[in-house]
């Protein structure tokens, strides 16, 4: 099982920034079988440039749950799953930091769809999520929002799994 995850945050530094939105799609290797998403109240103002990028405003997160209120659900839905993200180090480091702040060691195996894409689809002009999806025909709605980016990453991941399985089948026949 795979947990395809995307986060939006107040900035790029897990030590000082916080999560404003999370989306998790559980993929069984063939299709998405479960999902969870929510805005999160980061407990601090969202910088203007982040609001410009994501569209997430302080008003939108004012009454959203704080991370500790959804932490158990995140642990439960991702239990036994490989943590998959486009640039996994970013998303995983933010989640690990949020859990560490609660005194919990969140640990999952990780898989990066950027690295996997470079390996299985060499020669793409760009491996950014937006450009890669555009180049290979994956719809990407709500760019820079957790649900939109995670949904596109789930489709990308499904395609990468098929390419990997085809390569394994060809290798086995050789």
Short mmCIF file of N, CA and C in Angstrom, two decimals:
data_model
loop_
_atom_site.label_atom_id
_atom_site.label_comp_id
_atom_site.label_asym_id
_atom_site.label_seq_id
_atom_site.Cartn_x
_atom_site.Cartn_y
_atom_site.Cartn_z
N UNK A 1 0.85 -1.19 0.00
CA UNK A 1 0.00 0.00 0.00
C UNK A 1 0.89 1.24 0.00
N UNK A 2 0.36 2.29 -0.62
CA UNK A 2 1.10 3.53 -0.76
C UNK A 2 0.24 4.69 -0.29
N UNK A 3 0.85 5.61 0.45
CA UNK A 3 0.18 6.83 0.87
C UNK A 3 0.78 7.97 0.05
N UNK A 4 0.01 8.48 -0.90
CA UNK A 4 0.48 9.56 -1.75
C UNK A 4 0.07 10.86 -1.08
N UNK A 5 1.07 11.66 -0.72
CA UNK A 5 0.84 12.80 0.17
C UNK A 5 1.35 14.08 -0.45
N UNK A 6 0.58 15.14 -0.25
CA UNK A 6 1.04 16.48 -0.61
C UNK A 6 0.65 17.42 0.52
N UNK A 7 1.55 18.35 0.81
CA UNK A 7 1.32 19.36 1.84
C UNK A 7 1.45 20.75 1.25
N UNK A 8 0.74 21.68 1.82
CA UNK A 8 1.00 23.10 1.61
C UNK A 8 1.46 23.63 2.97
N UNK A 9 2.38 24.58 2.94
CA UNK A 9 3.00 25.05 4.18
C UNK A 9 3.13 26.57 4.16
N UNK A 10 3.55 27.11 5.31
CA UNK A 10 3.75 28.56 5.41
C UNK A 10 5.10 28.98 4.84
N UNK A 11 5.92 28.02 4.42
CA UNK A 11 7.24 28.31 3.86
C UNK A 11 8.00 27.02 3.63
N UNK A 12 9.29 27.13 3.37
CA UNK A 12 10.08 25.97 2.98
C UNK A 12 10.95 25.35 4.06
N UNK A 13 10.86 25.83 5.29
CA UNK A 13 11.75 25.35 6.35
C UNK A 13 10.96 24.63 7.45
N UNK A 14 11.08 23.30 7.53
CA UNK A 14 10.33 22.56 8.55
C UNK A 14 10.59 23.03 9.99
N UNK A 15 11.79 23.53 10.26
CA UNK A 15 12.11 23.96 11.62
C UNK A 15 11.30 25.18 12.05
N UNK A 16 10.88 26.01 11.09
CA UNK A 16 10.18 27.23 11.47
C UNK A 16 8.79 27.36 10.84
N UNK A 17 8.54 26.69 9.72
CA UNK A 17 7.26 26.83 9.04
C UNK A 17 6.31 25.71 9.44
N UNK A 18 5.03 25.88 9.10
CA UNK A 18 4.01 24.93 9.52
C UNK A 18 3.15 24.52 8.34
N UNK A 19 2.45 23.41 8.50
CA UNK A 19 1.56 22.88 7.47
C UNK A 19 0.23 23.63 7.48
N UNK A 20 -0.25 24.00 6.29
CA UNK A 20 -1.55 24.67 6.16
C UNK A 20 -2.60 23.78 5.50
N UNK A 21 -2.15 22.72 4.81
CA UNK A 21 -3.09 21.81 4.15
C UNK A 21 -2.40 20.48 3.91
N UNK A 22 -3.16 19.39 4.05
CA UNK A 22 -2.63 18.06 3.79
C UNK A 22 -3.65 17.27 2.99
N UNK A 23 -3.15 16.50 2.04
CA UNK A 23 -3.99 15.56 1.28
C UNK A 23 -3.26 14.23 1.22
N UNK A 24 -3.98 13.16 1.49
CA UNK A 24 -3.42 11.81 1.46
C UNK A 24 -4.35 10.93 0.63
N UNK A 25 -3.77 10.28 -0.39
CA UNK A 25 -4.50 9.31 -1.20
C UNK A 25 -3.85 7.95 -0.98
N UNK A 26 -4.63 6.98 -0.53
CA UNK A 26 -4.11 5.63 -0.32
C UNK A 26 -4.30 4.84 -1.61
N UNK A 27 -3.20 4.32 -2.12
CA UNK A 27 -3.16 3.63 -3.42
C UNK A 27 -2.76 2.18 -3.16
N UNK A 28 -3.52 1.25 -3.70
CA UNK A 28 -3.24 -0.17 -3.46
C UNK A 28 -2.34 -0.81 -4.52
N UNK A 29 -1.77 0.02 -5.39
CA UNK A 29 -0.95 -0.49 -6.48
C UNK A 29 -1.70 -0.53 -7.80
N UNK A 30 -3.02 -0.37 -7.71
CA UNK A 30 -3.86 -0.32 -8.90
C UNK A 30 -4.73 0.93 -8.95
N UNK A 31 -5.22 1.33 -7.78
CA UNK A 31 -6.13 2.48 -7.73
C UNK A 31 -6.13 3.10 -6.34
N UNK A 32 -6.70 4.29 -6.25
CA UNK A 32 -6.88 4.97 -4.97
C UNK A 32 -8.05 4.30 -4.25
N UNK A 33 -7.81 3.91 -2.99
CA UNK A 33 -8.84 3.19 -2.24
C UNK A 33 -9.32 3.96 -1.00
N UNK A 34 -8.64 5.03 -0.65
CA UNK A 34 -9.05 5.84 0.51
C UNK A 34 -8.39 7.20 0.37
N UNK A 35 -8.95 8.18 1.05
CA UNK A 35 -8.36 9.51 0.99
C UNK A 35 -8.70 10.31 2.23
N UNK A 36 -7.86 11.28 2.51
CA UNK A 36 -8.06 12.19 3.63
C UNK A 36 -7.46 13.53 3.24
N UNK A 37 -8.17 14.61 3.49
CA UNK A 37 -7.60 15.93 3.24
C UNK A 37 -8.25 16.94 4.17
N UNK A 38 -7.48 17.95 4.52
CA UNK A 38 -8.01 19.03 5.35
C UNK A 38 -7.07 20.22 5.30
N UNK A 39 -7.65 21.39 5.46
CA UNK A 39 -6.85 22.56 5.77
C UNK A 39 -6.41 22.42 7.22
N UNK A 40 -5.31 23.05 7.58
CA UNK A 40 -4.83 23.04 8.95
C UNK A 40 -4.54 24.46 9.41
N UNK A 41 -4.85 24.74 10.63
CA UNK A 41 -4.53 26.04 11.21
C UNK A 41 -3.07 25.98 11.66
N UNK A 42 -2.18 26.76 11.01
CA UNK A 42 -0.76 26.67 11.34
C UNK A 42 -0.38 27.41 12.62
N UNK A 43 -1.33 28.14 13.21
CA UNK A 43 -1.04 28.86 14.44
C UNK A 43 -0.18 30.09 14.23
N UNK A 44 -0.07 30.54 13.01
CA UNK A 44 0.70 31.74 12.67
C UNK A 44 0.17 32.28 11.35
N UNK A 45 0.45 33.55 11.07
CA UNK A 45 -0.02 34.12 9.80
C UNK A 45 0.63 33.44 8.60
N UNK A 46 -0.12 33.33 7.53
CA UNK A 46 0.41 32.79 6.28
C UNK A 46 1.03 33.95 5.51
N UNK A 47 2.30 33.85 5.13
CA UNK A 47 2.94 34.94 4.38
C UNK A 47 2.20 35.25 3.08
N UNK A 48 2.25 36.50 2.69
CA UNK A 48 1.56 36.96 1.49
C UNK A 48 1.95 36.14 0.26
N UNK A 49 3.25 35.89 0.07
CA UNK A 49 3.68 35.17 -1.13
C UNK A 49 3.17 33.73 -1.14
N UNK A 50 2.95 33.14 0.02
CA UNK A 50 2.38 31.78 0.09
C UNK A 50 0.89 31.84 -0.28
N UNK A 51 0.20 32.84 0.21
CA UNK A 51 -1.22 33.03 -0.17
C UNK A 51 -1.32 33.25 -1.67
N UNK A 52 -0.39 34.03 -2.24
CA UNK A 52 -0.40 34.26 -3.69
C UNK A 52 -0.20 32.95 -4.45
N UNK A 53 0.68 32.08 -3.94
CA UNK A 53 0.99 30.81 -4.60
C UNK A 53 -0.15 29.80 -4.46
N UNK A 54 -0.66 29.64 -3.24
CA UNK A 54 -1.62 28.56 -2.95
C UNK A 54 -3.07 29.00 -2.96
N UNK A 55 -3.31 30.27 -2.71
CA UNK A 55 -4.68 30.75 -2.55
C UNK A 55 -5.21 30.51 -1.14
N UNK A 56 -4.40 29.93 -0.27
CA UNK A 56 -4.83 29.66 1.11
C UNK A 56 -4.61 30.92 1.94
N UNK A 57 -5.69 31.41 2.57
CA UNK A 57 -5.63 32.64 3.35
C UNK A 57 -5.76 32.34 4.84
N UNK A 58 -5.40 33.33 5.63
CA UNK A 58 -5.57 33.21 7.09
C UNK A 58 -7.04 32.95 7.44
N UNK A 59 -7.96 33.60 6.74
CA UNK A 59 -9.39 33.38 7.00
C UNK A 59 -9.79 31.93 6.75
N UNK A 60 -9.22 31.32 5.71
CA UNK A 60 -9.57 29.93 5.37
C UNK A 60 -9.14 28.94 6.46
N UNK A 61 -8.04 29.22 7.13
CA UNK A 61 -7.51 28.27 8.12
C UNK A 61 -7.87 28.64 9.56
N UNK A 62 -8.51 29.78 9.74
CA UNK A 62 -8.81 30.27 11.11
C UNK A 62 -9.56 29.21 11.93
N UNK A 63 -10.56 28.56 11.36
CA UNK A 63 -11.35 27.57 12.09
C UNK A 63 -11.00 26.14 11.72
N UNK A 64 -9.91 25.97 10.97
CA UNK A 64 -9.45 24.62 10.58
C UNK A 64 -8.81 23.95 11.81
N UNK A 65 -8.76 22.61 11.80
CA UNK A 65 -8.13 21.93 12.94
C UNK A 65 -6.64 22.23 13.00
N UNK A 66 -6.07 22.15 14.19
CA UNK A 66 -4.63 22.23 14.36
C UNK A 66 -4.07 20.84 14.08
N UNK A 67 -2.76 20.76 13.80
CA UNK A 67 -2.15 19.49 13.43
C UNK A 67 -2.43 18.39 14.46
N UNK A 68 -2.29 18.70 15.74
CA UNK A 68 -2.48 17.67 16.76
C UNK A 68 -3.88 17.06 16.73
N UNK A 69 -4.84 17.78 16.19
CA UNK A 69 -6.21 17.27 16.12
C UNK A 69 -6.41 16.24 15.01
N UNK A 70 -5.51 16.21 14.02
CA UNK A 70 -5.63 15.24 12.93
C UNK A 70 -4.47 14.23 12.92
N UNK A 71 -3.54 14.39 13.84
CA UNK A 71 -2.33 13.55 13.86
C UNK A 71 -2.66 12.06 13.92
N UNK A 72 -3.59 11.68 14.77
CA UNK A 72 -3.95 10.26 14.89
C UNK A 72 -4.48 9.71 13.56
N UNK A 73 -5.32 10.49 12.88
CA UNK A 73 -5.88 10.06 11.58
C UNK A 73 -4.76 9.87 10.56
N UNK A 74 -3.77 10.76 10.56
CA UNK A 74 -2.64 10.64 9.63
C UNK A 74 -1.86 9.37 9.91
N UNK A 75 -1.60 9.11 11.19
CA UNK A 75 -0.87 7.88 11.55
C UNK A 75 -1.66 6.66 11.10
N UNK A 76 -2.95 6.65 11.38
CA UNK A 76 -3.77 5.47 11.06
C UNK A 76 -3.89 5.24 9.56
N UNK A 77 -4.14 6.28 8.79
CA UNK A 77 -4.37 6.08 7.36
C UNK A 77 -3.07 5.72 6.63
N UNK A 78 -1.92 6.12 7.17
CA UNK A 78 -0.64 5.82 6.51
C UNK A 78 0.06 4.60 7.10
N UNK A 79 -0.52 3.99 8.12
CA UNK A 79 0.09 2.82 8.75
C UNK A 79 0.30 1.71 7.72
N UNK A 80 1.50 1.17 7.66
CA UNK A 80 1.81 0.08 6.73
C UNK A 80 1.96 0.50 5.29
N UNK A 81 1.99 1.80 5.03
CA UNK A 81 2.10 2.31 3.67
C UNK A 81 3.48 2.90 3.42
N UNK A 82 3.89 2.88 2.16
CA UNK A 82 5.06 3.62 1.73
C UNK A 82 4.61 5.06 1.52
N UNK A 83 5.36 6.01 2.05
CA UNK A 83 5.07 7.43 1.94
C UNK A 83 5.58 7.91 0.59
N UNK A 84 4.66 8.31 -0.31
CA UNK A 84 5.01 8.70 -1.68
C UNK A 84 4.69 10.18 -1.85
N UNK A 85 5.64 10.92 -2.42
CA UNK A 85 5.38 12.34 -2.73
C UNK A 85 6.29 12.78 -3.87
N UNK A 86 5.87 13.86 -4.51
CA UNK A 86 6.69 14.47 -5.55
C UNK A 86 7.63 15.42 -4.83
N UNK A 87 8.90 15.05 -4.74
CA UNK A 87 9.90 15.67 -3.87
C UNK A 87 9.60 15.27 -2.42
N UNK A 88 9.71 13.98 -2.17
CA UNK A 88 9.30 13.38 -0.90
C UNK A 88 10.01 14.00 0.29
N UNK A 89 11.25 14.41 0.12
CA UNK A 89 12.00 14.95 1.26
C UNK A 89 11.28 16.14 1.88
N UNK A 90 10.68 17.00 1.05
CA UNK A 90 9.97 18.17 1.55
C UNK A 90 8.78 17.76 2.43
N UNK A 91 7.87 16.99 1.87
CA UNK A 91 6.64 16.64 2.59
C UNK A 91 6.94 15.79 3.82
N UNK A 92 7.83 14.81 3.66
CA UNK A 92 8.15 13.91 4.77
C UNK A 92 8.81 14.67 5.92
N UNK A 93 9.71 15.61 5.60
CA UNK A 93 10.39 16.34 6.67
C UNK A 93 9.41 17.22 7.44
N UNK A 94 8.44 17.79 6.78
CA UNK A 94 7.44 18.60 7.48
C UNK A 94 6.57 17.73 8.40
N UNK A 95 6.14 16.58 7.90
CA UNK A 95 5.32 15.71 8.76
C UNK A 95 6.13 15.20 9.94
N UNK A 96 7.36 14.77 9.70
CA UNK A 96 8.21 14.29 10.79
C UNK A 96 8.38 15.37 11.87
N UNK A 97 8.57 16.63 11.45
CA UNK A 97 8.75 17.72 12.40
C UNK A 97 7.48 17.98 13.19
N UNK A 98 6.34 17.98 12.52
CA UNK A 98 5.07 18.20 13.24
C UNK A 98 4.85 17.10 14.28
N UNK A 99 5.13 15.85 13.90
CA UNK A 99 4.98 14.75 14.85
C UNK A 99 6.01 14.84 15.97
N UNK A 100 7.23 15.20 15.64
CA UNK A 100 8.28 15.34 16.67
C UNK A 100 7.87 16.38 17.70
N UNK A 101 7.23 17.46 17.25
CA UNK A 101 6.76 18.49 18.17
C UNK A 101 5.70 17.95 19.13
N UNK A 102 5.05 16.86 18.74
CA UNK A 102 4.05 16.20 19.60
C UNK A 102 4.68 15.07 20.42
N UNK A 103 5.99 14.85 20.24
CA UNK A 103 6.68 13.79 20.98
C UNK A 103 6.53 12.42 20.34
N UNK A 104 6.20 12.38 19.05
CA UNK A 104 5.98 11.11 18.35
C UNK A 104 6.99 10.99 17.21
N UNK A 105 7.58 9.81 17.07
CA UNK A 105 8.52 9.55 15.98
C UNK A 105 7.75 8.94 14.80
N UNK A 106 7.38 9.77 13.84
CA UNK A 106 6.67 9.31 12.64
C UNK A 106 7.70 8.76 11.68
N UNK A 107 7.56 7.49 11.32
CA UNK A 107 8.55 6.86 10.45
C UNK A 107 7.85 5.97 9.42
N UNK A 108 8.13 6.25 8.15
CA UNK A 108 7.61 5.46 7.05
C UNK A 108 8.71 5.31 6.01
N UNK A 109 8.67 4.22 5.24
CA UNK A 109 9.53 4.12 4.06
C UNK A 109 9.05 5.18 3.09
N UNK A 110 9.97 5.73 2.30
CA UNK A 110 9.59 6.81 1.38
C UNK A 110 9.92 6.45 -0.06
N UNK A 111 9.18 7.08 -0.97
CA UNK A 111 9.41 6.93 -2.39
C UNK A 111 9.15 8.29 -3.04
N UNK A 112 10.08 8.73 -3.86
CA UNK A 112 9.98 10.04 -4.50
C UNK A 112 9.59 9.89 -5.96
N UNK A 113 8.46 10.50 -6.35
CA UNK A 113 8.03 10.39 -7.74
C UNK A 113 8.88 11.24 -8.68
N UNK A 114 9.61 12.22 -8.15
CA UNK A 114 10.56 12.95 -9.01
C UNK A 114 11.67 11.99 -9.43
N UNK A 115 12.26 11.32 -8.46
CA UNK A 115 13.36 10.38 -8.75
C UNK A 115 12.88 9.22 -9.63
N UNK A 116 11.70 8.69 -9.29
CA UNK A 116 11.15 7.57 -10.06
C UNK A 116 10.87 8.01 -11.50
N UNK A 117 10.35 9.22 -11.67
CA UNK A 117 10.07 9.73 -13.02
C UNK A 117 11.35 9.87 -13.83
N UNK A 118 12.39 10.38 -13.19
CA UNK A 118 13.68 10.54 -13.90
C UNK A 118 14.22 9.19 -14.33
N UNK A 119 14.02 8.18 -13.50
CA UNK A 119 14.52 6.84 -13.81
C UNK A 119 13.69 6.15 -14.89
N UNK A 120 12.37 6.24 -14.79
CA UNK A 120 11.49 5.49 -15.68
C UNK A 120 11.04 6.26 -16.92
N UNK A 121 11.17 7.59 -16.89
CA UNK A 121 10.79 8.42 -18.03
C UNK A 121 11.92 9.41 -18.34
N UNK A 122 13.09 8.90 -18.72
CA UNK A 122 14.21 9.80 -18.96
C UNK A 122 13.95 10.74 -20.13
N UNK A 123 14.63 11.88 -20.10
CA UNK A 123 14.55 12.81 -21.22
C UNK A 123 13.42 13.81 -21.17
N UNK A 124 12.66 13.86 -20.08
CA UNK A 124 11.61 14.87 -19.98
C UNK A 124 12.25 16.25 -19.85
N UNK A 125 11.65 17.27 -20.43
CA UNK A 125 12.24 18.61 -20.32
C UNK A 125 12.24 19.15 -18.89
N UNK A 126 11.31 18.69 -18.06
CA UNK A 126 11.23 19.12 -16.67
C UNK A 126 10.57 18.02 -15.85
N UNK A 127 10.98 17.92 -14.61
CA UNK A 127 10.37 16.95 -13.70
C UNK A 127 9.59 17.64 -12.59
N UNK A 128 9.35 18.95 -12.74
CA UNK A 128 8.45 19.61 -11.79
C UNK A 128 7.07 19.01 -12.01
N UNK A 129 6.26 18.96 -10.98
CA UNK A 129 4.96 18.30 -11.09
C UNK A 129 4.11 18.93 -12.19
N UNK A 130 4.03 20.24 -12.22
CA UNK A 130 3.19 20.91 -13.20
C UNK A 130 3.63 20.64 -14.63
N UNK A 131 4.91 20.80 -14.90
CA UNK A 131 5.41 20.61 -16.26
C UNK A 131 5.39 19.14 -16.67
N UNK A 132 5.73 18.25 -15.76
CA UNK A 132 5.71 16.82 -16.07
C UNK A 132 4.29 16.37 -16.40
N UNK A 133 3.33 16.78 -15.58
CA UNK A 133 1.93 16.41 -15.85
C UNK A 133 1.47 16.97 -17.19
N UNK A 134 1.84 18.20 -17.49
CA UNK A 134 1.47 18.80 -18.76
C UNK A 134 2.08 18.02 -19.92
N UNK A 135 3.34 17.64 -19.80
CA UNK A 135 4.04 16.96 -20.89
C UNK A 135 3.53 15.55 -21.15
N UNK A 136 3.02 14.87 -20.11
CA UNK A 136 2.56 13.49 -20.31
C UNK A 136 1.04 13.35 -20.23
N UNK A 137 0.35 14.48 -20.19
CA UNK A 137 -1.11 14.46 -20.31
C UNK A 137 -1.87 14.08 -19.05
N UNK A 138 -1.35 14.44 -17.91
CA UNK A 138 -2.08 14.21 -16.65
C UNK A 138 -2.76 15.52 -16.26
N UNK A 139 -4.08 15.47 -16.03
CA UNK A 139 -4.77 16.70 -15.61
C UNK A 139 -4.30 17.12 -14.21
N UNK A 140 -4.06 18.41 -14.07
CA UNK A 140 -3.62 18.94 -12.77
C UNK A 140 -4.49 20.14 -12.44
N UNK A 141 -5.50 19.88 -11.63
CA UNK A 141 -6.42 20.93 -11.20
C UNK A 141 -5.99 21.41 -9.82
N UNK A 142 -6.27 22.65 -9.51
CA UNK A 142 -5.92 23.22 -8.21
C UNK A 142 -4.43 23.09 -7.92
N UNK A 143 -3.60 23.57 -8.83
CA UNK A 143 -2.15 23.55 -8.67
C UNK A 143 -1.77 24.31 -7.41
N UNK A 144 -0.82 23.78 -6.67
CA UNK A 144 -0.34 24.32 -5.39
C UNK A 144 -1.41 24.29 -4.31
N UNK A 145 -2.33 23.34 -4.45
CA UNK A 145 -3.24 22.98 -3.36
C UNK A 145 -3.03 21.49 -3.13
N UNK A 146 -3.08 21.08 -1.89
CA UNK A 146 -2.71 19.71 -1.54
C UNK A 146 -3.54 18.67 -2.28
N UNK A 147 -4.86 18.85 -2.34
CA UNK A 147 -5.68 17.83 -3.00
C UNK A 147 -5.41 17.74 -4.49
N UNK A 148 -5.24 18.90 -5.15
CA UNK A 148 -4.97 18.89 -6.59
C UNK A 148 -3.62 18.26 -6.91
N UNK A 149 -2.59 18.66 -6.17
CA UNK A 149 -1.26 18.13 -6.43
C UNK A 149 -1.17 16.65 -6.05
N UNK A 150 -1.80 16.26 -4.95
CA UNK A 150 -1.76 14.83 -4.55
C UNK A 150 -2.53 13.97 -5.54
N UNK A 151 -3.66 14.46 -6.04
CA UNK A 151 -4.43 13.69 -7.02
C UNK A 151 -3.62 13.48 -8.30
N UNK A 152 -2.94 14.52 -8.77
CA UNK A 152 -2.10 14.39 -9.96
C UNK A 152 -0.93 13.45 -9.69
N UNK A 153 -0.35 13.55 -8.50
CA UNK A 153 0.76 12.65 -8.14
C UNK A 153 0.28 11.20 -8.09
N UNK A 154 -0.95 10.98 -7.64
CA UNK A 154 -1.50 9.62 -7.61
C UNK A 154 -1.63 9.05 -9.03
N UNK A 155 -2.07 9.87 -9.97
CA UNK A 155 -2.17 9.42 -11.37
C UNK A 155 -0.77 9.15 -11.92
N UNK A 156 0.16 10.07 -11.66
CA UNK A 156 1.55 9.89 -12.09
C UNK A 156 2.12 8.60 -11.51
N UNK A 157 1.89 8.37 -10.22
CA UNK A 157 2.40 7.17 -9.56
C UNK A 157 1.84 5.91 -10.21
N UNK A 158 0.55 5.91 -10.52
CA UNK A 158 -0.05 4.77 -11.20
C UNK A 158 0.62 4.48 -12.54
N UNK A 159 0.91 5.54 -13.28
CA UNK A 159 1.60 5.36 -14.57
C UNK A 159 3.02 4.83 -14.37
N UNK A 160 3.71 5.34 -13.37
CA UNK A 160 5.07 4.89 -13.09
C UNK A 160 5.08 3.42 -12.68
N UNK A 161 4.09 3.01 -11.90
CA UNK A 161 3.99 1.59 -11.53
C UNK A 161 3.82 0.71 -12.76
N UNK A 162 2.97 1.14 -13.70
CA UNK A 162 2.75 0.36 -14.92
C UNK A 162 4.02 0.26 -15.75
N UNK A 163 4.75 1.38 -15.88
CA UNK A 163 6.02 1.36 -16.62
C UNK A 163 6.99 0.40 -15.95
N UNK A 164 7.07 0.45 -14.64
CA UNK A 164 7.98 -0.42 -13.89
C UNK A 164 7.61 -1.89 -14.07
N UNK A 165 6.31 -2.17 -14.02
CA UNK A 165 5.85 -3.56 -14.19
C UNK A 165 6.13 -4.05 -15.61
N UNK A 166 5.97 -3.18 -16.61
CA UNK A 166 6.26 -3.56 -17.99
C UNK A 166 7.75 -3.84 -18.17
N UNK A 167 8.58 -3.00 -17.56
CA UNK A 167 10.03 -3.22 -17.65
C UNK A 167 10.43 -4.53 -16.96
N UNK A 168 9.80 -4.81 -15.82
CA UNK A 168 10.10 -6.07 -15.11
C UNK A 168 9.68 -7.27 -15.95
N UNK A 169 8.54 -7.17 -16.61
CA UNK A 169 8.05 -8.27 -17.46
C UNK A 169 8.99 -8.49 -18.63
N UNK A 170 9.47 -7.41 -19.23
CA UNK A 170 10.41 -7.54 -20.35
C UNK A 170 11.74 -8.15 -19.89
N UNK A 171 12.20 -7.75 -18.73
CA UNK A 171 13.45 -8.28 -18.18
C UNK A 171 13.31 -9.77 -17.87
N UNK A 172 12.16 -10.15 -17.35
CA UNK A 172 11.92 -11.56 -17.00
C UNK A 172 11.91 -12.45 -18.24
N UNK A 173 11.43 -11.91 -19.37
CA UNK A 173 11.38 -12.69 -20.62
C UNK A 173 12.73 -12.82 -21.30
N UNK A 174 13.61 -11.87 -21.01
CA UNK A 174 14.89 -11.82 -21.71
C UNK A 174 15.84 -12.94 -21.27
#
